[in-house]
C-alpha cells in the first residue's frame, strides 16, 4: 500500500503453520513493513497454526468443510467470511484447500500462495506436501526451491512473484529436503513478497507477468 495505510492480510492455513510463524515474526521485527495480520483461518480445527495465531494475539477461526452440508455451502461460507473481513491480501500459508473460484474472482491478484518447488517444476495436481519433494528426489534434480505466486484459476499457475533456489543433496530424504527448502527459501520469500506487496511494488503487467520494481535483486 503506497498510500500509507497498512496492508490488511488474512492468512489461510491447514497445518503446522511455520510459514505463518515466519510471517508473524517478520511483521513483528519489521522485515515486513506496513502490514497487519487481521485474521488466521484454518479449514482444520486441529491445525497447530491456530495455536501460533493465538500465542501472537491474532484473531483466528476455523471454517471446516465438515461443518457444512456440502462443498458448495462451505465454499460460500469461506468466500463470504473473507469478503466480510475486507483484506487487501489473502496469504495461503500451507493451505491445502482447493480455493473456491468465487473467492479467486473476488480477489484478483490479491491471493498469494507459497509452493515448495520451482514452478513449473513439480507443481499442479497432486503436487502438495511431501509428494513434491518425493517427486524432485525421484527425478534427481540438483536444485529445487520455493515459489510465491498469485492464485488464479489454474492450480499453481498464477503469475510468479518470487522464487528462491535450494540445493538438493545426494542423501536427502523428502523430509530433509522439505525442511531445507522451508528454512532457506519459504520462510524468507513469503514474508518478502508480503513486504513488497504492502509497499505497492508488485503488479501484474499486460502479459500476465509480475513486475517487482527491481526487487528481485534484493533477495
Ligand atoms: C509448506 O511446505 C508449504 O510450502 C506447503 O505446505 C507446507 C506447509 O507448512 N504448501 P507450514 O504449515 O507453513 O509449516
mmCIF file with all atom_site columns, N, CA, C and O in Angstrom, residues 14 25 30 35 53 59 68 75 77 81 85 103 106 117 124 126 137 145-146 153 162 176-177 183 186 195-196 213:
data_model
loop_
_atom_site.group_PDB
_atom_site.id
_atom_site.type_symbol
_atom_site.label_atom_id
_atom_site.label_alt_id
_atom_site.label_comp_id
_atom_site.label_asym_id
_atom_site.label_entity_id
_atom_site.label_seq_id
_atom_site.pdbx_PDB_ins_code
_atom_site.Cartn_x
_atom_site.Cartn_y
_atom_site.Cartn_z
_atom_site.occupancy
_atom_site.B_iso_or_equiv
_atom_site.pdbx_formal_charge
_atom_site.auth_seq_id
_atom_site.auth_comp_id
_atom_site.auth_asym_id
_atom_site.auth_atom_id
_atom_site.pdbx_PDB_model_num
ATOM 1   N N  . UNK A 1 14  ? -3.607  -24.736 7.047   1.00 0.00 ? 14  UNK A N  1
ATOM 2   C CA . UNK A 1 14  ? -4.203  -26.062 7.268   1.00 0.00 ? 14  UNK A CA 1
ATOM 3   C C  . UNK A 1 14  ? -3.416  -26.886 8.272   1.00 0.00 ? 14  UNK A C  1
ATOM 4   O O  . UNK A 1 14  ? -3.920  -27.887 8.780   1.00 0.00 ? 14  UNK A O  1
ATOM 5   N N  . UNK A 1 25  ? 6.600   -13.338 12.742  1.00 0.00 ? 25  UNK A N  1
ATOM 6   C CA . UNK A 1 25  ? 7.894   -12.850 13.241  1.00 0.00 ? 25  UNK A CA 1
ATOM 7   C C  . UNK A 1 25  ? 8.396   -11.675 12.398  1.00 0.00 ? 25  UNK A C  1
ATOM 8   O O  . UNK A 1 25  ? 8.952   -10.714 12.934  1.00 0.00 ? 25  UNK A O  1
ATOM 9   N N  . UNK A 1 30  ? 9.837   -6.106  11.857  1.00 0.00 ? 30  UNK A N  1
ATOM 10  C CA . UNK A 1 30  ? 9.977   -5.023  10.885  1.00 0.00 ? 30  UNK A CA 1
ATOM 11  C C  . UNK A 1 30  ? 10.514  -5.418  9.528   1.00 0.00 ? 30  UNK A C  1
ATOM 12  O O  . UNK A 1 30  ? 10.700  -4.572  8.662   1.00 0.00 ? 30  UNK A O  1
ATOM 13  N N  . UNK A 1 35  ? 2.150   -3.741  7.395   1.00 0.00 ? 35  UNK A N  1
ATOM 14  C CA . UNK A 1 35  ? 1.228   -4.877  7.240   1.00 0.00 ? 35  UNK A CA 1
ATOM 15  C C  . UNK A 1 35  ? 0.651   -5.264  8.596   1.00 0.00 ? 35  UNK A C  1
ATOM 16  O O  . UNK A 1 35  ? 1.364   -5.251  9.604   1.00 0.00 ? 35  UNK A O  1
ATOM 17  N N  . UNK A 1 53  ? -1.296  -18.495 16.052  1.00 0.00 ? 53  UNK A N  1
ATOM 18  C CA . UNK A 1 53  ? -2.044  -17.233 15.955  1.00 0.00 ? 53  UNK A CA 1
ATOM 19  C C  . UNK A 1 53  ? -2.480  -16.791 17.348  1.00 0.00 ? 53  UNK A C  1
ATOM 20  O O  . UNK A 1 53  ? -2.335  -15.610 17.714  1.00 0.00 ? 53  UNK A O  1
ATOM 21  N N  . UNK A 1 59  ? -6.525  -12.662 15.829  1.00 0.00 ? 59  UNK A N  1
ATOM 22  C CA . UNK A 1 59  ? -7.822  -13.328 15.714  1.00 0.00 ? 59  UNK A CA 1
ATOM 23  C C  . UNK A 1 59  ? -7.722  -14.553 14.793  1.00 0.00 ? 59  UNK A C  1
ATOM 24  O O  . UNK A 1 59  ? -7.055  -14.495 13.752  1.00 0.00 ? 59  UNK A O  1
ATOM 25  N N  . UNK A 1 68  ? -20.403 -28.166 7.187   1.00 0.00 ? 68  UNK A N  1
ATOM 26  C CA . UNK A 1 68  ? -21.363 -27.720 6.166   1.00 0.00 ? 68  UNK A CA 1
ATOM 27  C C  . UNK A 1 68  ? -21.928 -28.929 5.426   1.00 0.00 ? 68  UNK A C  1
ATOM 28  O O  . UNK A 1 68  ? -21.237 -29.944 5.285   1.00 0.00 ? 68  UNK A O  1
ATOM 29  N N  . UNK A 1 75  ? -17.844 -23.582 0.522   1.00 0.00 ? 75  UNK A N  1
ATOM 30  C CA . UNK A 1 75  ? -17.178 -22.595 -0.339  1.00 0.00 ? 75  UNK A CA 1
ATOM 31  C C  . UNK A 1 75  ? -17.804 -21.206 -0.164  1.00 0.00 ? 75  UNK A C  1
ATOM 32  O O  . UNK A 1 75  ? -17.090 -20.206 -0.064  1.00 0.00 ? 75  UNK A O  1
ATOM 33  N N  . UNK A 1 77  ? -19.458 -20.113 2.480   1.00 0.00 ? 77  UNK A N  1
ATOM 34  C CA . UNK A 1 77  ? -19.175 -19.603 3.829   1.00 0.00 ? 77  UNK A CA 1
ATOM 35  C C  . UNK A 1 77  ? -17.770 -19.008 3.887   1.00 0.00 ? 77  UNK A C  1
ATOM 36  O O  . UNK A 1 77  ? -17.559 -17.910 4.423   1.00 0.00 ? 77  UNK A O  1
ATOM 37  N N  . UNK A 1 81  ? -17.064 -15.025 4.322   1.00 0.00 ? 81  UNK A N  1
ATOM 38  C CA . UNK A 1 81  ? -16.299 -14.588 5.507   1.00 0.00 ? 81  UNK A CA 1
ATOM 39  C C  . UNK A 1 81  ? -15.108 -13.720 5.090   1.00 0.00 ? 81  UNK A C  1
ATOM 40  O O  . UNK A 1 81  ? -14.860 -12.661 5.685   1.00 0.00 ? 81  UNK A O  1
ATOM 41  N N  . UNK A 1 85  ? -14.244 -9.625  5.807   1.00 0.00 ? 85  UNK A N  1
ATOM 42  C CA . UNK A 1 85  ? -13.047 -9.144  6.517   1.00 0.00 ? 85  UNK A CA 1
ATOM 43  C C  . UNK A 1 85  ? -12.343 -8.007  5.764   1.00 0.00 ? 85  UNK A C  1
ATOM 44  O O  . UNK A 1 85  ? -11.466 -7.344  6.323   1.00 0.00 ? 85  UNK A O  1
ATOM 45  N N  . UNK A 1 103 ? -14.058 -17.151 -4.672  1.00 0.00 ? 103 UNK A N  1
ATOM 46  C CA . UNK A 1 103 ? -13.100 -16.425 -3.823  1.00 0.00 ? 103 UNK A CA 1
ATOM 47  C C  . UNK A 1 103 ? -11.978 -15.842 -4.694  1.00 0.00 ? 103 UNK A C  1
ATOM 48  O O  . UNK A 1 103 ? -11.574 -14.682 -4.523  1.00 0.00 ? 103 UNK A O  1
ATOM 49  N N  . UNK A 1 106 ? -13.260 -12.884 -6.464  1.00 0.00 ? 106 UNK A N  1
ATOM 50  C CA . UNK A 1 106 ? -13.486 -11.715 -5.599  1.00 0.00 ? 106 UNK A CA 1
ATOM 51  C C  . UNK A 1 106 ? -12.177 -10.989 -5.260  1.00 0.00 ? 106 UNK A C  1
ATOM 52  O O  . UNK A 1 106 ? -12.205 -9.810  -4.879  1.00 0.00 ? 106 UNK A O  1
ATOM 53  N N  . UNK A 1 117 ? 8.443   -25.724 -4.487  1.00 0.00 ? 117 UNK A N  1
ATOM 54  C CA . UNK A 1 117 ? 9.262   -26.152 -5.630  1.00 0.00 ? 117 UNK A CA 1
ATOM 55  C C  . UNK A 1 117 ? 9.394   -24.942 -6.551  1.00 0.00 ? 117 UNK A C  1
ATOM 56  O O  . UNK A 1 117 ? 8.710   -23.932 -6.362  1.00 0.00 ? 117 UNK A O  1
ATOM 57  N N  . UNK A 1 124 ? 1.137   -28.240 -9.685  1.00 0.00 ? 124 UNK A N  1
ATOM 58  C CA . UNK A 1 124 ? -0.144  -28.642 -10.262 1.00 0.00 ? 124 UNK A CA 1
ATOM 59  C C  . UNK A 1 124 ? -0.759  -29.802 -9.501  1.00 0.00 ? 124 UNK A C  1
ATOM 60  O O  . UNK A 1 124 ? -0.388  -30.080 -8.353  1.00 0.00 ? 124 UNK A O  1
ATOM 61  N N  . UNK A 1 126 ? -1.847  -32.906 -7.621  1.00 0.00 ? 126 UNK A N  1
ATOM 62  C CA . UNK A 1 126 ? -1.153  -33.995 -6.944  1.00 0.00 ? 126 UNK A CA 1
ATOM 63  C C  . UNK A 1 126 ? 0.159   -33.591 -6.294  1.00 0.00 ? 126 UNK A C  1
ATOM 64  O O  . UNK A 1 126 ? 0.737   -34.360 -5.533  1.00 0.00 ? 126 UNK A O  1
ATOM 65  N N  . UNK A 1 137 ? 13.146  -35.681 -5.727  1.00 0.00 ? 137 UNK A N  1
ATOM 66  C CA . UNK A 1 137 ? 14.233  -36.640 -5.471  1.00 0.00 ? 137 UNK A CA 1
ATOM 67  C C  . UNK A 1 137 ? 14.203  -37.771 -6.492  1.00 0.00 ? 137 UNK A C  1
ATOM 68  O O  . UNK A 1 137 ? 15.248  -38.217 -6.982  1.00 0.00 ? 137 UNK A O  1
ATOM 69  N N  . UNK A 1 145 ? 13.480  -25.683 -4.707  1.00 0.00 ? 145 UNK A N  1
ATOM 70  C CA . UNK A 1 145 ? 13.328  -24.358 -4.105  1.00 0.00 ? 145 UNK A CA 1
ATOM 71  C C  . UNK A 1 145 ? 11.888  -24.069 -3.783  1.00 0.00 ? 145 UNK A C  1
ATOM 72  O O  . UNK A 1 145 ? 11.108  -24.984 -3.516  1.00 0.00 ? 145 UNK A O  1
ATOM 73  N N  . UNK A 1 146 ? 11.543  -22.804 -3.800  1.00 0.00 ? 146 UNK A N  1
ATOM 74  C CA . UNK A 1 146 ? 10.171  -22.413 -3.475  1.00 0.00 ? 146 UNK A CA 1
ATOM 75  C C  . UNK A 1 146 ? 9.754   -21.249 -4.358  1.00 0.00 ? 146 UNK A C  1
ATOM 76  O O  . UNK A 1 146 ? 10.595  -20.514 -4.885  1.00 0.00 ? 146 UNK A O  1
ATOM 77  N N  . UNK A 1 153 ? -7.178  -19.237 -11.581 1.00 0.00 ? 153 UNK A N  1
ATOM 78  C CA . UNK A 1 153 ? -7.985  -20.450 -11.747 1.00 0.00 ? 153 UNK A CA 1
ATOM 79  C C  . UNK A 1 153 ? -7.168  -21.707 -12.038 1.00 0.00 ? 153 UNK A C  1
ATOM 80  O O  . UNK A 1 153 ? -7.665  -22.817 -11.913 1.00 0.00 ? 153 UNK A O  1
ATOM 81  N N  . UNK A 1 162 ? 8.033   -14.340 -6.544  1.00 0.00 ? 162 UNK A N  1
ATOM 82  C CA . UNK A 1 162 ? 9.421   -14.559 -6.130  1.00 0.00 ? 162 UNK A CA 1
ATOM 83  C C  . UNK A 1 162 ? 9.727   -16.060 -6.165  1.00 0.00 ? 162 UNK A C  1
ATOM 84  O O  . UNK A 1 162 ? 8.848   -16.884 -5.897  1.00 0.00 ? 162 UNK A O  1
ATOM 85  N N  . UNK A 1 176 ? 14.035  -34.244 4.802   1.00 0.00 ? 176 UNK A N  1
ATOM 86  C CA . UNK A 1 176 ? 15.216  -33.378 4.942   1.00 0.00 ? 176 UNK A CA 1
ATOM 87  C C  . UNK A 1 176 ? 15.167  -32.256 3.895   1.00 0.00 ? 176 UNK A C  1
ATOM 88  O O  . UNK A 1 176 ? 15.420  -31.088 4.191   1.00 0.00 ? 176 UNK A O  1
ATOM 89  N N  . UNK A 1 177 ? 14.802  -32.620 2.680   1.00 0.00 ? 177 UNK A N  1
ATOM 90  C CA . UNK A 1 177 ? 14.711  -31.614 1.621   1.00 0.00 ? 177 UNK A CA 1
ATOM 91  C C  . UNK A 1 177 ? 13.599  -30.609 1.924   1.00 0.00 ? 177 UNK A C  1
ATOM 92  O O  . UNK A 1 177 ? 13.767  -29.390 1.756   1.00 0.00 ? 177 UNK A O  1
ATOM 93  N N  . UNK A 1 183 ? 13.489  -23.659 5.405   1.00 0.00 ? 183 UNK A N  1
ATOM 94  C CA . UNK A 1 183 ? 14.424  -22.762 6.105   1.00 0.00 ? 183 UNK A CA 1
ATOM 95  C C  . UNK A 1 183 ? 15.095  -21.777 5.153   1.00 0.00 ? 183 UNK A C  1
ATOM 96  O O  . UNK A 1 183 ? 15.239  -20.597 5.459   1.00 0.00 ? 183 UNK A O  1
ATOM 97  N N  . UNK A 1 186 ? 11.278  -20.828 1.762   1.00 0.00 ? 186 UNK A N  1
ATOM 98  C CA . UNK A 1 186 ? 9.889   -20.444 2.043   1.00 0.00 ? 186 UNK A CA 1
ATOM 99  C C  . UNK A 1 186 ? 9.776   -19.357 3.114   1.00 0.00 ? 186 UNK A C  1
ATOM 100 O O  . UNK A 1 186 ? 9.052   -18.374 2.935   1.00 0.00 ? 186 UNK A O  1
ATOM 101 N N  . UNK A 1 195 ? 5.938   -8.050  2.079   1.00 0.00 ? 195 UNK A N  1
ATOM 102 C CA . UNK A 1 195 ? 6.528   -6.719  2.256   1.00 0.00 ? 195 UNK A CA 1
ATOM 103 C C  . UNK A 1 195 ? 6.483   -5.925  0.944   1.00 0.00 ? 195 UNK A C  1
ATOM 104 O O  . UNK A 1 195 ? 6.141   -4.732  0.939   1.00 0.00 ? 195 UNK A O  1
ATOM 105 N N  . UNK A 1 196 ? 6.820   -6.581  -0.142  1.00 0.00 ? 196 UNK A N  1
ATOM 106 C CA . UNK A 1 196 ? 6.812   -5.906  -1.455  1.00 0.00 ? 196 UNK A CA 1
ATOM 107 C C  . UNK A 1 196 ? 5.403   -5.489  -1.845  1.00 0.00 ? 196 UNK A C  1
ATOM 108 O O  . UNK A 1 196 ? 5.187   -4.386  -2.363  1.00 0.00 ? 196 UNK A O  1
ATOM 109 N N  . UNK A 1 213 ? 9.504   -4.047  -9.609  1.00 0.00 ? 213 UNK A N  1
ATOM 110 C CA . UNK A 1 213 ? 10.190  -2.791  -9.392  1.00 0.00 ? 213 UNK A CA 1
ATOM 111 C C  . UNK A 1 213 ? 11.636  -3.011  -8.943  1.00 0.00 ? 213 UNK A C  1
ATOM 112 O O  . UNK A 1 213 ? 12.116  -2.405  -7.979  1.00 0.00 ? 213 UNK A O  1
#
